[in-house]
JSON list of C-alpha atoms in Angstrom, two decimals:
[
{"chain": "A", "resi": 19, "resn": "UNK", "atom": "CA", "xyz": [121.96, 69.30, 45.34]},
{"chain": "A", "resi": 20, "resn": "UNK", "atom": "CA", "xyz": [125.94, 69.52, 44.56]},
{"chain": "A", "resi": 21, "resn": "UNK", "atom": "CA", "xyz": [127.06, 68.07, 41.41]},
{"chain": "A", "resi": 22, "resn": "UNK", "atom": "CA", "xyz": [130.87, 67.30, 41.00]},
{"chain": "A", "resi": 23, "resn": "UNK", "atom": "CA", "xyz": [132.16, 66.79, 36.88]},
{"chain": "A", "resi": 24, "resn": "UNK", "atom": "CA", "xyz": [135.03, 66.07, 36.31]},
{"chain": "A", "resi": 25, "resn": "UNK", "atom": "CA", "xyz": [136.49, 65.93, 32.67]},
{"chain": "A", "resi": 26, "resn": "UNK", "atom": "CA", "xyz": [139.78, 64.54, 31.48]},
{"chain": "A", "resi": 27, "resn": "UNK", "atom": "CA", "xyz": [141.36, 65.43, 28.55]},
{"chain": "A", "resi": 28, "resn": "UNK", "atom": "CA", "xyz": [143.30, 62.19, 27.34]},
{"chain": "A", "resi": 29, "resn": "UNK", "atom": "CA", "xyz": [146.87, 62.56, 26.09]},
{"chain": "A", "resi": 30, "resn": "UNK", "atom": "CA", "xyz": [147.11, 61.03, 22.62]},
{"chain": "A", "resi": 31, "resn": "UNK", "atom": "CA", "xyz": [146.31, 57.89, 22.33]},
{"chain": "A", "resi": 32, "resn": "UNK", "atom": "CA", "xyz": [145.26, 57.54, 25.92]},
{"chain": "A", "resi": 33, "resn": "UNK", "atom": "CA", "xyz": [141.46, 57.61, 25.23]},
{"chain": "A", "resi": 34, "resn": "UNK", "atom": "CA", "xyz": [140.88, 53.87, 26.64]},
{"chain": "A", "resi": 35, "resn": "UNK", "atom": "CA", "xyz": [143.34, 54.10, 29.26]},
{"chain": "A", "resi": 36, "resn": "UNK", "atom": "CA", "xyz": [141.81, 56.95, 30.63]},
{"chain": "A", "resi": 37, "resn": "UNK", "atom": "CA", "xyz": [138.22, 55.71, 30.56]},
{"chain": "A", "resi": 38, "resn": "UNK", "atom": "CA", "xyz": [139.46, 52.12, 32.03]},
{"chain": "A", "resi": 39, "resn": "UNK", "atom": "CA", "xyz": [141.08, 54.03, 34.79]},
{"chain": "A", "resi": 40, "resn": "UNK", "atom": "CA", "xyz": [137.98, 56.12, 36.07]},
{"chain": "A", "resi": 41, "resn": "UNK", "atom": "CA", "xyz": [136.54, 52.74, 35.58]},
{"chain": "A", "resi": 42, "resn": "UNK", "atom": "CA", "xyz": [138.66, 51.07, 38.80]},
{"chain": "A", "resi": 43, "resn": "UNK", "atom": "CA", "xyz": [138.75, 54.71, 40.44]},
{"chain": "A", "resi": 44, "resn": "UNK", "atom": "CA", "xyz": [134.66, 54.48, 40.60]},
{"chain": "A", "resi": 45, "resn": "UNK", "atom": "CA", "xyz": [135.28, 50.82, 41.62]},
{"chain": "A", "resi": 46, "resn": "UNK", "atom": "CA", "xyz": [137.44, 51.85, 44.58]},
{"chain": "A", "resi": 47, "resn": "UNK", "atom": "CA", "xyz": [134.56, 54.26, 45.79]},
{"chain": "A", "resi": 48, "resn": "UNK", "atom": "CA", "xyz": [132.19, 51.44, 45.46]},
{"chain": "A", "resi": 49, "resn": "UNK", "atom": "CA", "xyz": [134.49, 49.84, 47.76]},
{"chain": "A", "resi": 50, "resn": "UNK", "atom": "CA", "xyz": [134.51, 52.68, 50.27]},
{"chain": "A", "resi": 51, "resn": "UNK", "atom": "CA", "xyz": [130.83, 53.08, 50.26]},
{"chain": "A", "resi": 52, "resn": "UNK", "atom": "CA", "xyz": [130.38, 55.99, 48.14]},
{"chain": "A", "resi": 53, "resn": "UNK", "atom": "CA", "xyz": [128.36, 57.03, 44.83]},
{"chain": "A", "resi": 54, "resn": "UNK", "atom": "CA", "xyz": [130.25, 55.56, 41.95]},
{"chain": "A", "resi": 55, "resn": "UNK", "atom": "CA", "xyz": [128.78, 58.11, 39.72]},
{"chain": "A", "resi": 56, "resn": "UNK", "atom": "CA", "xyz": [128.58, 58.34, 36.08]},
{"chain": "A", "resi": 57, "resn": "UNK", "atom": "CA", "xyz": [131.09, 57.84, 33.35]},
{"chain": "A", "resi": 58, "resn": "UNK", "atom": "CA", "xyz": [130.59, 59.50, 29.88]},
{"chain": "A", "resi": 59, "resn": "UNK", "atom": "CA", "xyz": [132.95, 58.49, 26.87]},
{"chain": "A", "resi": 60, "resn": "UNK", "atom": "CA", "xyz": [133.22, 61.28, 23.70]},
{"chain": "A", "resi": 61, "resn": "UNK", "atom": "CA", "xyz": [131.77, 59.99, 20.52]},
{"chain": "A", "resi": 62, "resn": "UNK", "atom": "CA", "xyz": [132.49, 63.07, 18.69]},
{"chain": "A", "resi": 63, "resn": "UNK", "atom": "CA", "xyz": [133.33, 66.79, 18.53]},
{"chain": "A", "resi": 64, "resn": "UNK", "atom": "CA", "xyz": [135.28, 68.76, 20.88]},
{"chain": "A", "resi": 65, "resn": "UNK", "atom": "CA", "xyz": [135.28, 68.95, 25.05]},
{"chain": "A", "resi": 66, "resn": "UNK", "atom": "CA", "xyz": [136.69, 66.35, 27.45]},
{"chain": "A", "resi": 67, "resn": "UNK", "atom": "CA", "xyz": [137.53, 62.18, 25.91]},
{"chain": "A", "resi": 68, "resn": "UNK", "atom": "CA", "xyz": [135.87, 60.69, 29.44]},
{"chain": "A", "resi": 69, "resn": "UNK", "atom": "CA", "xyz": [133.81, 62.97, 31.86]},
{"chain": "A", "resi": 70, "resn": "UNK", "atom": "CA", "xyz": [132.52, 61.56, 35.50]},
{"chain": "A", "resi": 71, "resn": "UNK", "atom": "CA", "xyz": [129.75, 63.00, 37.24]},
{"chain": "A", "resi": 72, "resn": "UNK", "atom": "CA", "xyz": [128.23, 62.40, 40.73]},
{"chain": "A", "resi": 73, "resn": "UNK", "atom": "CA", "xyz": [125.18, 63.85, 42.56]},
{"chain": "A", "resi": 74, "resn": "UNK", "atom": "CA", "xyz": [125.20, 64.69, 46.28]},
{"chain": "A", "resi": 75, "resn": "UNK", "atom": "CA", "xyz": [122.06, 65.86, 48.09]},
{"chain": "A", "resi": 76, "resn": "UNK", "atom": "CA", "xyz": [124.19, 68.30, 50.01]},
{"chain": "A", "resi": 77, "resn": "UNK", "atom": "CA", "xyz": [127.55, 70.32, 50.60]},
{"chain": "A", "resi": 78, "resn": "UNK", "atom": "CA", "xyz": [128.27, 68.56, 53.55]},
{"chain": "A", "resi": 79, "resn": "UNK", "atom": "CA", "xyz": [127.45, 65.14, 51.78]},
{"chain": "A", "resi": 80, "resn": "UNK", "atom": "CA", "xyz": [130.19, 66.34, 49.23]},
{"chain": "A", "resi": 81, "resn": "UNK", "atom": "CA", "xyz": [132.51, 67.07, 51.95]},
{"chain": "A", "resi": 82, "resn": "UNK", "atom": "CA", "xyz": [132.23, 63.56, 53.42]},
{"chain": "A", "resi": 83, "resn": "UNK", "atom": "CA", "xyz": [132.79, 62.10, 50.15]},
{"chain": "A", "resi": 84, "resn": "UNK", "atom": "CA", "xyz": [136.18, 64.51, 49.87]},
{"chain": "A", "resi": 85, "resn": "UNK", "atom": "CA", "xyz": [137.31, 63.41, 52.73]},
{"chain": "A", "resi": 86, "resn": "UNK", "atom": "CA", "xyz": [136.58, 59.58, 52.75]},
{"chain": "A", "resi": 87, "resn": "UNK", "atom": "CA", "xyz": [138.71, 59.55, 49.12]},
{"chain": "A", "resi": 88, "resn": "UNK", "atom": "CA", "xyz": [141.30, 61.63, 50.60]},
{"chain": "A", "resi": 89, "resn": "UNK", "atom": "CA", "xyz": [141.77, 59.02, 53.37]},
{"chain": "A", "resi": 90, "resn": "UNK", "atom": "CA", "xyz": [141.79, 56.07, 51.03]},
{"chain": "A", "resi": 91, "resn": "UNK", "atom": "CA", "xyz": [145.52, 55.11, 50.22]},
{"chain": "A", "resi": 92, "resn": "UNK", "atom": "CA", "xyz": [143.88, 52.97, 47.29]},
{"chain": "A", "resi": 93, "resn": "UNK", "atom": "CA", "xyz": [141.79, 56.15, 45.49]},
{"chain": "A", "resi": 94, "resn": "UNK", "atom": "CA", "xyz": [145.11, 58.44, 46.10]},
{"chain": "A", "resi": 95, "resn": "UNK", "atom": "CA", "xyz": [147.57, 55.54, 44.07]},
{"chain": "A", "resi": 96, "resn": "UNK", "atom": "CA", "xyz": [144.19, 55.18, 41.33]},
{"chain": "A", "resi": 97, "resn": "UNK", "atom": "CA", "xyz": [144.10, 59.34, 41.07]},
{"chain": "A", "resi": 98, "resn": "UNK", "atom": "CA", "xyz": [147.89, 59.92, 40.42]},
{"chain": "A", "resi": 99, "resn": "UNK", "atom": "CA", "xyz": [148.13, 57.04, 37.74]},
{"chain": "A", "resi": 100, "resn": "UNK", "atom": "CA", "xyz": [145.10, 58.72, 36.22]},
{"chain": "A", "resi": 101, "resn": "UNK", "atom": "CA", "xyz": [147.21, 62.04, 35.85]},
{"chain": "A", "resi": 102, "resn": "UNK", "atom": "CA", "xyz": [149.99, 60.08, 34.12]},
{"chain": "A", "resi": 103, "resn": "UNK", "atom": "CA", "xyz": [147.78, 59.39, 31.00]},
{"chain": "A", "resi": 104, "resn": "UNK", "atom": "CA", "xyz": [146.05, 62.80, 30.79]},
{"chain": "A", "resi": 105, "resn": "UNK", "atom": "CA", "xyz": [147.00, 66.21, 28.76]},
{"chain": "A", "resi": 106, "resn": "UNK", "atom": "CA", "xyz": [144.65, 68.10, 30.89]},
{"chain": "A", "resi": 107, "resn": "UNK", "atom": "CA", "xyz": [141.99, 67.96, 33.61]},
{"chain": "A", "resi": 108, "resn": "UNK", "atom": "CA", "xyz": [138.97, 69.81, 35.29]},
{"chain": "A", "resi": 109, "resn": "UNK", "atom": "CA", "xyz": [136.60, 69.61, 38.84]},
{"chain": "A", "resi": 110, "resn": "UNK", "atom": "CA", "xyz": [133.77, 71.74, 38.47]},
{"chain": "A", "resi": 111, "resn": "UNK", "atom": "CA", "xyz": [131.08, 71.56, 41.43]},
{"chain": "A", "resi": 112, "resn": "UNK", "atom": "CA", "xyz": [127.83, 73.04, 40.04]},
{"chain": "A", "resi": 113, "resn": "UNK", "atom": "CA", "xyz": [124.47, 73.57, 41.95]},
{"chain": "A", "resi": 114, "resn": "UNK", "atom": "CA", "xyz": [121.17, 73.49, 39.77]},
{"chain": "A", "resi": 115, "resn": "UNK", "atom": "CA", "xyz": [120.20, 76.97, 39.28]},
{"chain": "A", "resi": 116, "resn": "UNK", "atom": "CA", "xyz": [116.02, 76.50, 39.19]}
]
């Protein structure tokens, strides 16, 4: 099981337009047929204003997903406006350690 997180750090006063933007960019995957994943919004302390997380069974699942997003003309336009509203961002694959 492969786990991608992402985390986005919202530039000030950004918060909402950050979190409504992974919003459309996990209803384009939707669209394409993939996992929309999880969204998690900060209710307090430090670390990351809106955080996504999706569960593959596999590597290679993962590296369909990669490549169906890369192809999509639609997730490419939704991932560069994201960057426009953030201060900082993060992709972390992780693998459950047992």
């Amino acid at each position: 099981m492969i786990i991608e997180i992402t985390n986005y750090y919202a530039l000030p006063g950004q918060a909402d337009a950050v979190l409504a933007q992974r919003r459309r960019a996990s209803e384009i995957r939707a669209r394409l047929g993939l996992p929309a994943g999880r969204i998690f919004k900060k209710i307090e302390g430090t670390g990351p204003d809106v955080r996504w997380e999706c569960v593959f069974d596999s590597r290679s699942d993962y590296e369909r997903d990669l490549t169906a997003r890369g192809a999509s003309g639609e997730f490419t336009r939704a991932r560069k406006d994201m960057h426009t509203l953030l201060e900082r961002f993060e992709r972390n694959l992780q693998e459950e350690a047992g």
